[in-house]
Amino acid sequence: MEVSIKNVSKKFKGKQVLKDISFTIESGSVCGLLGINGAGKSTLMKLLYGLEQKDQGQITYDGRVKTDRKNIGALIENPAIYGNLSAFDNLMTKALLFNISKDRIQQVLSIVGLSSTGKKRAAKFSIGMKQRLGIGMAILTHPNFLILDEPTNGLDPDGREELMNLIMRLKDDGVTILISSHLLNEIHQVTDKIVILNDGVIALENKNDDSVDIEKMFFSIVHGGK
């Protein structure tokens, strides 16, 4: 799925959070979205997922302004999970909306490493386990476009490595992915393109390859090279 953002602006509580931004996430690619806190990353992701409405501009999915809800999966800020339910039952609440089988739920639990949690309530999960469950909720419907906002929060090194491998597998399956992370080496590892937001504008849109020093680019933009 190709996702196109054209001249999008958004004001929130009187502040201009996004200012006439435009870029494209090519179908089947991984795009890294970088920026300091307050740069507008989460707001943009919420617009793409439909949690917020833009003030102006256009967002299209394969050339259409709307797409089936199951085509987009998202983990934005804290995972939206029910603390009194198990991992399986949390996934079931979403599965029922989209007529998804229990076999798919078990498959997703295996993918995110939560198969052995049984009836344990999500409220008792560690931060990393809750993050894994949130990722499971995001991928449950086989989305064509996946939005991941700081997905490695709370994960240990093994968990982060597993997530990076999962992202690459999803990309190989043709899923388009937008990922935000403060861990620049992770972004460099998995992305095809880098977009840096700074003060609500696109400060850089650049292909990611071995010649790119992401850390140098990032700090040069947000801190003037300091």
PDB file of N, CA and C in Angstrom, residues 7-102:
ATOM      1  N   ASN A   7       0.582  18.245   1.713  1.00  0.00           N
ATOM      2  CA  ASN A   7       0.239  19.568   2.260  1.00  0.00           C
ATOM      3  C   ASN A   7      -0.645  19.472   3.501  1.00  0.00           C
ATOM      4  N   VAL A   8      -0.275  18.556   4.400  1.00  0.00           N
ATOM      5  CA  VAL A   8      -1.076  18.315   5.599  1.00  0.00           C
ATOM      6  C   VAL A   8      -0.656  19.256   6.728  1.00  0.00           C
ATOM      7  N   SER A   9      -1.641  19.894   7.340  1.00  0.00           N
ATOM      8  CA  SER A   9      -1.420  20.761   8.501  1.00  0.00           C
ATOM      9  C   SER A   9      -2.380  20.363   9.611  1.00  0.00           C
ATOM     10  N   LYS A  10      -1.940  20.577  10.858  1.00  0.00           N
ATOM     11  CA  LYS A  10      -2.770  20.268  12.011  1.00  0.00           C
ATOM     12  C   LYS A  10      -2.422  21.208  13.158  1.00  0.00           C
ATOM     13  N   LYS A  11      -3.450  21.822  13.727  1.00  0.00           N
ATOM     14  CA  LYS A  11      -3.284  22.686  14.891  1.00  0.00           C
ATOM     15  C   LYS A  11      -3.920  21.979  16.083  1.00  0.00           C
ATOM     16  N   PHE A  12      -3.248  22.029  17.222  1.00  0.00           N
ATOM     17  CA  PHE A  12      -3.754  21.369  18.423  1.00  0.00           C
ATOM     18  C   PHE A  12      -3.608  22.302  19.607  1.00  0.00           C
ATOM     19  N   LYS A  13      -4.736  22.602  20.260  1.00  0.00           N
ATOM     20  CA  LYS A  13      -4.760  23.523  21.400  1.00  0.00           C
ATOM     21  C   LYS A  13      -4.089  24.852  21.062  1.00  0.00           C
ATOM     22  N   GLY A  14      -4.390  25.347  19.875  1.00  0.00           N
ATOM     23  CA  GLY A  14      -3.884  26.641  19.457  1.00  0.00           C
ATOM     24  C   GLY A  14      -2.477  26.639  18.905  1.00  0.00           C
ATOM     25  N   LYS A  15      -1.788  25.492  18.969  1.00  0.00           N
ATOM     26  CA  LYS A  15      -0.420  25.395  18.461  1.00  0.00           C
ATOM     27  C   LYS A  15      -0.402  24.685  17.118  1.00  0.00           C
ATOM     28  N   GLN A  16       0.355  25.229  16.160  1.00  0.00           N
ATOM     29  CA  GLN A  16       0.498  24.600  14.848  1.00  0.00           C
ATOM     30  C   GLN A  16       1.479  23.443  14.980  1.00  0.00           C
ATOM     31  N   VAL A  17       0.957  22.222  15.042  1.00  0.00           N
ATOM     32  CA  VAL A  17       1.789  21.043  15.292  1.00  0.00           C
ATOM     33  C   VAL A  17       2.411  20.529  14.010  1.00  0.00           C
ATOM     34  N   LEU A  18       1.648  20.519  12.909  1.00  0.00           N
ATOM     35  CA  LEU A  18       2.146  20.115  11.594  1.00  0.00           C
ATOM     36  C   LEU A  18       1.904  21.251  10.617  1.00  0.00           C
ATOM     37  N   LYS A  19       2.916  21.546   9.805  1.00  0.00           N
ATOM     38  CA  LYS A  19       2.865  22.733   8.956  1.00  0.00           C
ATOM     39  C   LYS A  19       3.103  22.364   7.496  1.00  0.00           C
ATOM     40  N   ASP A  20       2.023  22.075   6.766  1.00  0.00           N
ATOM     41  CA  ASP A  20       2.090  21.882   5.318  1.00  0.00           C
ATOM     42  C   ASP A  20       3.129  20.828   4.938  1.00  0.00           C
ATOM     43  N   ILE A  21       3.016  19.630   5.535  1.00  0.00           N
ATOM     44  CA  ILE A  21       4.003  18.586   5.261  1.00  0.00           C
ATOM     45  C   ILE A  21       3.560  17.681   4.121  1.00  0.00           C
ATOM     46  N   SER A  22       4.534  17.200   3.360  1.00  0.00           N
ATOM     47  CA  SER A  22       4.272  16.316   2.222  1.00  0.00           C
ATOM     48  C   SER A  22       5.405  15.300   2.097  1.00  0.00           C
ATOM     49  N   PHE A  23       5.046  14.033   2.012  1.00  0.00           N
ATOM     50  CA  PHE A  23       5.991  12.980   1.641  1.00  0.00           C
ATOM     51  C   PHE A  23       5.203  11.712   1.338  1.00  0.00           C
ATOM     52  N   THR A  24       5.871  10.749   0.731  1.00  0.00           N
ATOM     53  CA  THR A  24       5.231   9.499   0.333  1.00  0.00           C
ATOM     54  C   THR A  24       5.957   8.318   0.957  1.00  0.00           C
ATOM     55  N   ILE A  25       5.184   7.342   1.433  1.00  0.00           N
ATOM     56  CA  ILE A  25       5.739   6.080   1.906  1.00  0.00           C
ATOM     57  C   ILE A  25       5.447   5.050   0.818  1.00  0.00           C
ATOM     58  N   GLU A  26       6.485   4.625   0.125  1.00  0.00           N
ATOM     59  CA  GLU A  26       6.304   3.735  -1.008  1.00  0.00           C
ATOM     60  C   GLU A  26       5.772   2.372  -0.561  1.00  0.00           C
ATOM     61  N   SER A  27       4.995   1.754  -1.416  1.00  0.00           N
ATOM     62  CA  SER A  27       4.393   0.458  -1.118  1.00  0.00           C
ATOM     63  C   SER A  27       5.473  -0.580  -0.806  1.00  0.00           C
ATOM     64  N   GLY A  28       5.290  -1.311   0.289  1.00  0.00           N
ATOM     65  CA  GLY A  28       6.213  -2.375   0.655  1.00  0.00           C
ATOM     66  C   GLY A  28       7.524  -1.899   1.243  1.00  0.00           C
ATOM     67  N   SER A  29       7.613  -0.617   1.590  1.00  0.00           N
ATOM     68  CA  SER A  29       8.853  -0.074   2.159  1.00  0.00           C
ATOM     69  C   SER A  29       8.686   0.193   3.645  1.00  0.00           C
ATOM     70  N   VAL A  30       9.821   0.429   4.322  1.00  0.00           N
ATOM     71  CA  VAL A  30       9.828   0.830   5.724  1.00  0.00           C
ATOM     72  C   VAL A  30      10.366   2.249   5.796  1.00  0.00           C
ATOM     73  N   CYS A  31       9.566   3.149   6.357  1.00  0.00           N
ATOM     74  CA  CYS A  31       9.946   4.555   6.476  1.00  0.00           C
ATOM     75  C   CYS A  31      10.172   4.882   7.947  1.00  0.00           C
ATOM     76  N   GLY A  32      11.328   5.444   8.255  1.00  0.00           N
ATOM     77  CA  GLY A  32      11.638   5.852   9.611  1.00  0.00           C
ATOM     78  C   GLY A  32      11.263   7.305   9.841  1.00  0.00           C
ATOM     79  N   LEU A  33      10.475   7.561  10.883  1.00  0.00           N
ATOM     80  CA  LEU A  33      10.049   8.916  11.221  1.00  0.00           C
ATOM     81  C   LEU A  33      10.787   9.349  12.482  1.00  0.00           C
ATOM     82  N   LEU A  34      11.639  10.362  12.346  1.00  0.00           N
ATOM     83  CA  LEU A  34      12.477  10.817  13.448  1.00  0.00           C
ATOM     84  C   LEU A  34      12.136  12.240  13.853  1.00  0.00           C
ATOM     85  N   GLY A  35      12.481  12.583  15.084  1.00  0.00           N
ATOM     86  CA  GLY A  35      12.266  13.931  15.592  1.00  0.00           C
ATOM     87  C   GLY A  35      12.272  13.909  17.104  1.00  0.00           C
ATOM     88  N   ILE A  36      12.616  15.035  17.709  1.00  0.00           N
ATOM     89  CA  ILE A  36      12.591  15.111  19.160  1.00  0.00           C
ATOM     90  C   ILE A  36      11.143  15.117  19.647  1.00  0.00           C
ATOM     91  N   ASN A  37      10.938  14.936  20.946  1.00  0.00           N
ATOM     92  CA  ASN A  37       9.596  15.013  21.514  1.00  0.00           C
ATOM     93  C   ASN A  37       8.973  16.366  21.190  1.00  0.00           C
ATOM     94  N   GLY A  38       7.729  16.344  20.723  1.00  0.00           N
ATOM     95  CA  GLY A  38       7.040  17.577  20.364  1.00  0.00           C
ATOM     96  C   GLY A  38       7.213  17.986  18.923  1.00  0.00           C
ATOM     97  N   ALA A  39       7.943  17.176  18.137  1.00  0.00           N
ATOM     98  CA  ALA A  39       8.174  17.525  16.732  1.00  0.00           C
ATOM     99  C   ALA A  39       6.944  17.321  15.865  1.00  0.00           C
ATOM    100  N   GLY A  40       5.981  16.493  16.342  1.00  0.00           N
ATOM    101  CA  GLY A  40       4.764  16.240  15.579  1.00  0.00           C
ATOM    102  C   GLY A  40       4.609  14.805  15.109  1.00  0.00           C
ATOM    103  N   LYS A  41       5.509  13.905  15.529  1.00  0.00           N
ATOM    104  CA  LYS A  41       5.489  12.526  15.049  1.00  0.00           C
ATOM    105  C   LYS A  41       4.196  11.798  15.426  1.00  0.00           C
ATOM    106  N   SER A  42       3.847  11.816  16.710  1.00  0.00           N
ATOM    107  CA  SER A  42       2.645  11.094  17.154  1.00  0.00           C
ATOM    108  C   SER A  42       1.382  11.685  16.548  1.00  0.00           C
ATOM    109  N   THR A  43       1.351  13.003  16.401  1.00  0.00           N
ATOM    110  CA  THR A  43       0.187  13.632  15.768  1.00  0.00           C
ATOM    111  C   THR A  43       0.021  13.150  14.339  1.00  0.00           C
ATOM    112  N   LEU A  44       1.118  13.088  13.592  1.00  0.00           N
ATOM    113  CA  LEU A  44       1.049  12.597  12.212  1.00  0.00           C
ATOM    114  C   LEU A  44       0.575  11.152  12.181  1.00  0.00           C
ATOM    115  N   MET A  45       1.085  10.329  13.080  1.00  0.00           N
ATOM    116  CA  MET A  45       0.676   8.930  13.097  1.00  0.00           C
ATOM    117  C   MET A  45      -0.804   8.790  13.421  1.00  0.00           C
ATOM    118  N   LYS A  46      -1.305   9.614  14.333  1.00  0.00           N
ATOM    119  CA  LYS A  46      -2.733   9.582  14.653  1.00  0.00           C
ATOM    120  C   LYS A  46      -3.579  10.009  13.460  1.00  0.00           C
ATOM    121  N   LEU A  47      -3.100  10.971  12.684  1.00  0.00           N
ATOM    122  CA  LEU A  47      -3.816  11.378  11.471  1.00  0.00           C
ATOM    123  C   LEU A  47      -3.872  10.225  10.472  1.00  0.00           C
ATOM    124  N   LEU A  48      -2.752   9.541  10.316  1.00  0.00           N
ATOM    125  CA  LEU A  48      -2.691   8.433   9.361  1.00  0.00           C
ATOM    126  C   LEU A  48      -3.590   7.274   9.770  1.00  0.00           C
ATOM    127  N   TYR A  49      -3.738   7.076  11.079  1.00  0.00           N
ATOM    128  CA  TYR A  49      -4.570   5.978  11.575  1.00  0.00           C
ATOM    129  C   TYR A  49      -6.036   6.374  11.696  1.00  0.00           C
ATOM    130  N   GLY A  50      -6.313   7.674  11.646  1.00  0.00           N
ATOM    131  CA  GLY A  50      -7.695   8.135  11.732  1.00  0.00           C
ATOM    132  C   GLY A  50      -8.136   8.511  13.130  1.00  0.00           C
ATOM    133  N   LEU A  51      -7.197   8.601  14.080  1.00  0.00           N
ATOM    134  CA  LEU A  51      -7.549   8.999  15.444  1.00  0.00           C
ATOM    135  C   LEU A  51      -7.734  10.507  15.574  1.00  0.00           C
ATOM    136  N   GLU A  52      -7.132  11.259  14.671  1.00  0.00           N
ATOM    137  CA  GLU A  52      -7.277  12.704  14.620  1.00  0.00           C
ATOM    138  C   GLU A  52      -7.631  13.112  13.194  1.00  0.00           C
ATOM    139  N   GLN A  53      -8.208  14.300  13.042  1.00  0.00           N
ATOM    140  CA  GLN A  53      -8.563  14.813  11.721  1.00  0.00           C
ATOM    141  C   GLN A  53      -7.635  15.981  11.362  1.00  0.00           C
ATOM    142  N   LYS A  54      -7.121  15.972  10.156  1.00  0.00           N
ATOM    143  CA  LYS A  54      -6.249  17.056   9.696  1.00  0.00           C
ATOM    144  C   LYS A  54      -7.056  18.329   9.498  1.00  0.00           C
ATOM    145  N   ASP A  55      -6.370  19.463   9.558  1.00  0.00           N
ATOM    146  CA  ASP A  55      -7.016  20.745   9.294  1.00  0.00           C
ATOM    147  C   ASP A  55      -7.051  21.051   7.804  1.00  0.00           C
ATOM    148  N   GLN A  56      -5.998  20.631   7.108  1.00  0.00           N
ATOM    149  CA  GLN A  56      -5.963  20.813   5.653  1.00  0.00           C
ATOM    150  C   GLN A  56      -5.003  19.809   5.054  1.00  0.00           C
ATOM    151  N   GLY A  57      -5.082  19.671   3.719  1.00  0.00           N
ATOM    152  CA  GLY A  57      -4.234  18.721   3.020  1.00  0.00           C
ATOM    153  C   GLY A  57      -4.969  17.429   2.710  1.00  0.00           C
ATOM    154  N   GLN A  58      -4.224  16.448   2.221  1.00  0.00           N
ATOM    155  CA  GLN A  58      -4.827  15.177   1.813  1.00  0.00           C
ATOM    156  C   GLN A  58      -3.914  14.011   2.154  1.00  0.00           C
ATOM    157  N   ILE A  59      -4.523  12.942   2.644  1.00  0.00           N
ATOM    158  CA  ILE A  59      -3.830  11.678   2.879  1.00  0.00           C
ATOM    159  C   ILE A  59      -4.529  10.616   2.051  1.00  0.00           C
ATOM    160  N   THR A  60      -3.754   9.876   1.262  1.00  0.00           N
ATOM    161  CA  THR A  60      -4.352   8.828   0.432  1.00  0.00           C
ATOM    162  C   THR A  60      -3.634   7.504   0.638  1.00  0.00           C
ATOM    163  N   TYR A  61      -4.396   6.431   0.457  1.00  0.00           N
ATOM    164  CA  TYR A  61      -3.907   5.062   0.601  1.00  0.00           C
ATOM    165  C   TYR A  61      -4.141   4.360  -0.734  1.00  0.00           C
ATOM    166  N   ASP A  62      -3.041   4.096  -1.467  1.00  0.00           N
ATOM    167  CA  ASP A  62      -3.157   3.585  -2.839  1.00  0.00           C
ATOM    168  C   ASP A  62      -4.065   4.483  -3.676  1.00  0.00           C
ATOM    169  N   GLY A  63      -3.928   5.790  -3.477  1.00  0.00           N
ATOM    170  CA  GLY A  63      -4.673   6.770  -4.264  1.00  0.00           C
ATOM    171  C   GLY A  63      -6.071   7.064  -3.779  1.00  0.00           C
ATOM    172  N   ARG A  64      -6.512   6.392  -2.710  1.00  0.00           N
ATOM    173  CA  ARG A  64      -7.862   6.599  -2.191  1.00  0.00           C
ATOM    174  C   ARG A  64      -7.793   7.299  -0.834  1.00  0.00           C
ATOM    175  N   VAL A  65      -8.781   8.153  -0.572  1.00  0.00           N
ATOM    176  CA  VAL A  65      -8.769   8.907   0.686  1.00  0.00           C
ATOM    177  C   VAL A  65      -9.254   8.059   1.861  1.00  0.00           C
ATOM    178  N   LYS A  66      -9.876   6.925   1.589  1.00  0.00           N
ATOM    179  CA  LYS A  66     -10.325   6.017   2.639  1.00  0.00           C
ATOM    180  C   LYS A  66      -9.899   4.599   2.302  1.00  0.00           C
ATOM    181  N   THR A  67      -9.711   3.795   3.347  1.00  0.00           N
ATOM    182  CA  THR A  67      -9.388   2.393   3.157  1.00  0.00           C
ATOM    183  C   THR A  67     -10.083   1.584   4.237  1.00  0.00           C
ATOM    184  N   ASP A  68     -10.256   0.301   3.999  1.00  0.00           N
ATOM    185  CA  ASP A  68     -10.859  -0.586   4.987  1.00  0.00           C
ATOM    186  C   ASP A  68     -10.056  -0.524   6.283  1.00  0.00           C
ATOM    187  N   ARG A  69     -10.750  -0.450   7.411  1.00  0.00           N
ATOM    188  CA  ARG A  69     -10.092  -0.290   8.712  1.00  0.00           C
ATOM    189  C   ARG A  69      -9.088  -1.404   8.988  1.00  0.00           C
ATOM    190  N   LYS A  70      -9.370  -2.609   8.531  1.00  0.00           N
ATOM    191  CA  LYS A  70      -8.471  -3.726   8.810  1.00  0.00           C
ATOM    192  C   LYS A  70      -7.166  -3.617   8.034  1.00  0.00           C
ATOM    193  N   ASN A  71      -7.102  -2.720   7.049  1.00  0.00           N
ATOM    194  CA  ASN A  71      -5.886  -2.569   6.246  1.00  0.00           C
ATOM    195  C   ASN A  71      -4.793  -1.790   6.970  1.00  0.00           C
ATOM    196  N   ILE A  72      -5.128  -1.155   8.084  1.00  0.00           N
ATOM    197  CA  ILE A  72      -4.152  -0.367   8.838  1.00  0.00           C
ATOM    198  C   ILE A  72      -4.057  -0.891  10.264  1.00  0.00           C
ATOM    199  N   GLY A  73      -2.837  -1.187  10.689  1.00  0.00           N
ATOM    200  CA  GLY A  73      -2.588  -1.563  12.077  1.00  0.00           C
ATOM    201  C   GLY A  73      -1.710  -0.522  12.716  1.00  0.00           C
ATOM    202  N   ALA A  74      -1.870  -0.317  14.021  1.00  0.00           N
ATOM    203  CA  ALA A  74      -1.099   0.748  14.666  1.00  0.00           C
ATOM    204  C   ALA A  74      -0.806   0.456  16.131  1.00  0.00           C
ATOM    205  N   LEU A  75       0.395   0.843  16.535  1.00  0.00           N
ATOM    206  CA  LEU A  75       0.768   0.917  17.945  1.00  0.00           C
ATOM    207  C   LEU A  75       1.253   2.340  18.161  1.00  0.00           C
ATOM    208  N   ILE A  76       0.415   3.157  18.798  1.00  0.00           N
ATOM    209  CA  ILE A  76       0.717   4.572  18.987  1.00  0.00           C
ATOM    210  C   ILE A  76       0.649   4.894  20.474  1.00  0.00           C
ATOM    211  N   GLU A  77       1.766   5.412  21.004  1.00  0.00           N
ATOM    212  CA  GLU A  77       1.882   5.705  22.434  1.00  0.00           C
ATOM    213  C   GLU A  77       1.638   4.428  23.232  1.00  0.00           C
ATOM    214  N   ASN A  78       0.842   4.469  24.290  1.00  0.00           N
ATOM    215  CA  ASN A  78       0.659   3.277  25.118  1.00  0.00           C
ATOM    216  C   ASN A  78      -0.302   2.298  24.448  1.00  0.00           C
ATOM    217  N   PRO A  79       0.022   0.982  24.494  1.00  0.00           N
ATOM    218  CA  PRO A  79      -0.878   0.002  23.886  1.00  0.00           C
ATOM    219  C   PRO A  79      -2.281   0.073  24.473  1.00  0.00           C
ATOM    220  N   ALA A  80      -3.289   0.003  23.619  1.00  0.00           N
ATOM    221  CA  ALA A  80      -4.686   0.044  24.070  1.00  0.00           C
ATOM    222  C   ALA A  80      -5.131  -1.372  24.426  1.00  0.00           C
ATOM    223  N   ILE A  81      -4.881  -1.776  25.673  1.00  0.00           N
ATOM    224  CA  ILE A  81      -5.208  -3.126  26.097  1.00  0.00           C
ATOM    225  C   ILE A  81      -6.075  -3.079  27.359  1.00  0.00           C
ATOM    226  N   TYR A  82      -6.788  -4.180  27.591  1.00  0.00           N
ATOM    227  CA  TYR A  82      -7.638  -4.315  28.767  1.00  0.00           C
ATOM    228  C   TYR A  82      -6.868  -5.071  29.857  1.00  0.00           C
ATOM    229  N   GLY A  83      -6.617  -4.390  30.972  1.00  0.00           N
ATOM    230  CA  GLY A  83      -5.810  -4.976  32.026  1.00  0.00           C
ATOM    231  C   GLY A  83      -6.435  -6.184  32.690  1.00  0.00           C
ATOM    232  N   ASN A  84      -7.758  -6.285  32.665  1.00  0.00           N
ATOM    233  CA  ASN A  84      -8.429  -7.402  33.345  1.00  0.00           C
ATOM    234  C   ASN A  84      -8.567  -8.630  32.449  1.00  0.00           C
ATOM    235  N   LEU A  85      -8.070  -8.555  31.205  1.00  0.00           N
ATOM    236  CA  LEU A  85      -8.170  -9.681  30.280  1.00  0.00           C
ATOM    237  C   LEU A  85      -6.801 -10.287  30.000  1.00  0.00           C
ATOM    238  N   SER A  86      -6.799 -11.551  29.604  1.00  0.00           N
ATOM    239  CA  SER A  86      -5.570 -12.222  29.193  1.00  0.00           C
ATOM    240  C   SER A  86      -5.115 -11.700  27.832  1.00  0.00           C
ATOM    241  N   ALA A  87      -3.911 -12.089  27.413  1.00  0.00           N
ATOM    242  CA  ALA A  87      -3.426 -11.700  26.087  1.00  0.00           C
ATOM    243  C   ALA A  87      -4.358 -12.235  25.005  1.00  0.00           C
ATOM    244  N   PHE A  88      -4.765 -13.509  25.150  1.00  0.00           N
ATOM    245  CA  PHE A  88      -5.674 -14.111  24.166  1.00  0.00           C
ATOM    246  C   PHE A  88      -6.981 -13.331  24.086  1.00  0.00           C
ATOM    247  N   ASP A  89      -7.570 -13.025  25.238  1.00  0.00           N
ATOM    248  CA  ASP A  89      -8.863 -12.344  25.245  1.00  0.00           C
ATOM    249  C   ASP A  89      -8.753 -10.898  24.753  1.00  0.00           C
ATOM    250  N   ASN A  90      -7.618 -10.253  25.013  1.00  0.00           N
ATOM    251  CA  ASN A  90      -7.411  -8.930  24.439  1.00  0.00           C
ATOM    252  C   ASN A  90      -7.452  -8.994  22.920  1.00  0.00           C
ATOM    253  N   LEU A  91      -6.752  -9.961  22.355  1.00  0.00           N
ATOM    254  CA  LEU A  91      -6.764 -10.115  20.900  1.00  0.00           C
ATOM    255  C   LEU A  91      -8.150 -10.510  20.399  1.00  0.00           C
ATOM    256  N   MET A  92      -8.870 -11.299  21.204  1.00  0.00           N
ATOM    257  CA  MET A  92     -10.213 -11.716  20.816  1.00  0.00           C
ATOM    258  C   MET A  92     -11.161 -10.527  20.676  1.00  0.00           C
ATOM    259  N   THR A  93     -10.997  -9.504  21.522  1.00  0.00           N
ATOM    260  CA  THR A  93     -11.886  -8.338  21.438  1.00  0.00           C
ATOM    261  C   THR A  93     -11.787  -7.674  20.058  1.00  0.00           C
ATOM    262  N   LYS A  94     -10.605  -7.704  19.467  1.00  0.00           N
ATOM    263  CA  LYS A  94     -10.433  -7.143  18.133  1.00  0.00           C
ATOM    264  C   LYS A  94     -10.803  -8.158  17.052  1.00  0.00           C
ATOM    265  N   ALA A  95     -10.486  -9.421  17.318  1.00  0.00           N
ATOM    266  CA  ALA A  95     -10.785 -10.475  16.342  1.00  0.00           C
ATOM    267  C   ALA A  95     -12.281 -10.553  16.045  1.00  0.00           C
ATOM    268  N   LEU A  96     -13.107 -10.355  17.061  1.00  0.00           N
ATOM    269  CA  LEU A  96     -14.552 -10.429  16.874  1.00  0.00           C
ATOM    270  C   LEU A  96     -15.066  -9.339  15.930  1.00  0.00           C
ATOM    271  N   LEU A  97     -14.387  -8.203  15.937  1.00  0.00           N
ATOM    272  CA  LEU A  97     -14.810  -7.100  15.057  1.00  0.00           C
ATOM    273  C   LEU A  97     -14.543  -7.399  13.601  1.00  0.00           C
ATOM    274  N   PHE A  98     -13.533  -8.232  13.340  1.00  0.00           N
ATOM    275  CA  PHE A  98     -13.100  -8.468  11.960  1.00  0.00           C
ATOM    276  C   PHE A  98     -13.243  -9.928  11.530  1.00  0.00           C
ATOM    277  N   ASN A  99     -13.978 -10.700  12.329  1.00  0.00           N
ATOM    278  CA  ASN A  99     -14.225 -12.107  11.996  1.00  0.00           C
ATOM    279  C   ASN A  99     -12.917 -12.873  11.796  1.00  0.00           C
ATOM    280  N   ILE A 100     -11.993 -12.697  12.741  1.00  0.00           N
ATOM    281  CA  ILE A 100     -10.687 -13.342  12.675  1.00  0.00           C
ATOM    282  C   ILE A 100     -10.704 -14.601  13.530  1.00  0.00           C
ATOM    283  N   SER A 101     -10.084 -15.664  13.039  1.00  0.00           N
ATOM    284  CA  SER A 101     -10.156 -16.965  13.697  1.00  0.00           C
ATOM    285  C   SER A 101      -9.273 -17.034  14.944  1.00  0.00           C
ATOM    286  N   LYS A 102      -9.581 -17.997  15.799  1.00  0.00           N
ATOM    287  CA  LYS A 102      -8.765 -18.240  16.981  1.00  0.00           C
ATOM    288  C   LYS A 102      -7.378 -18.736  16.592  1.00  0.00           C
TER     289      LYS A 102
END
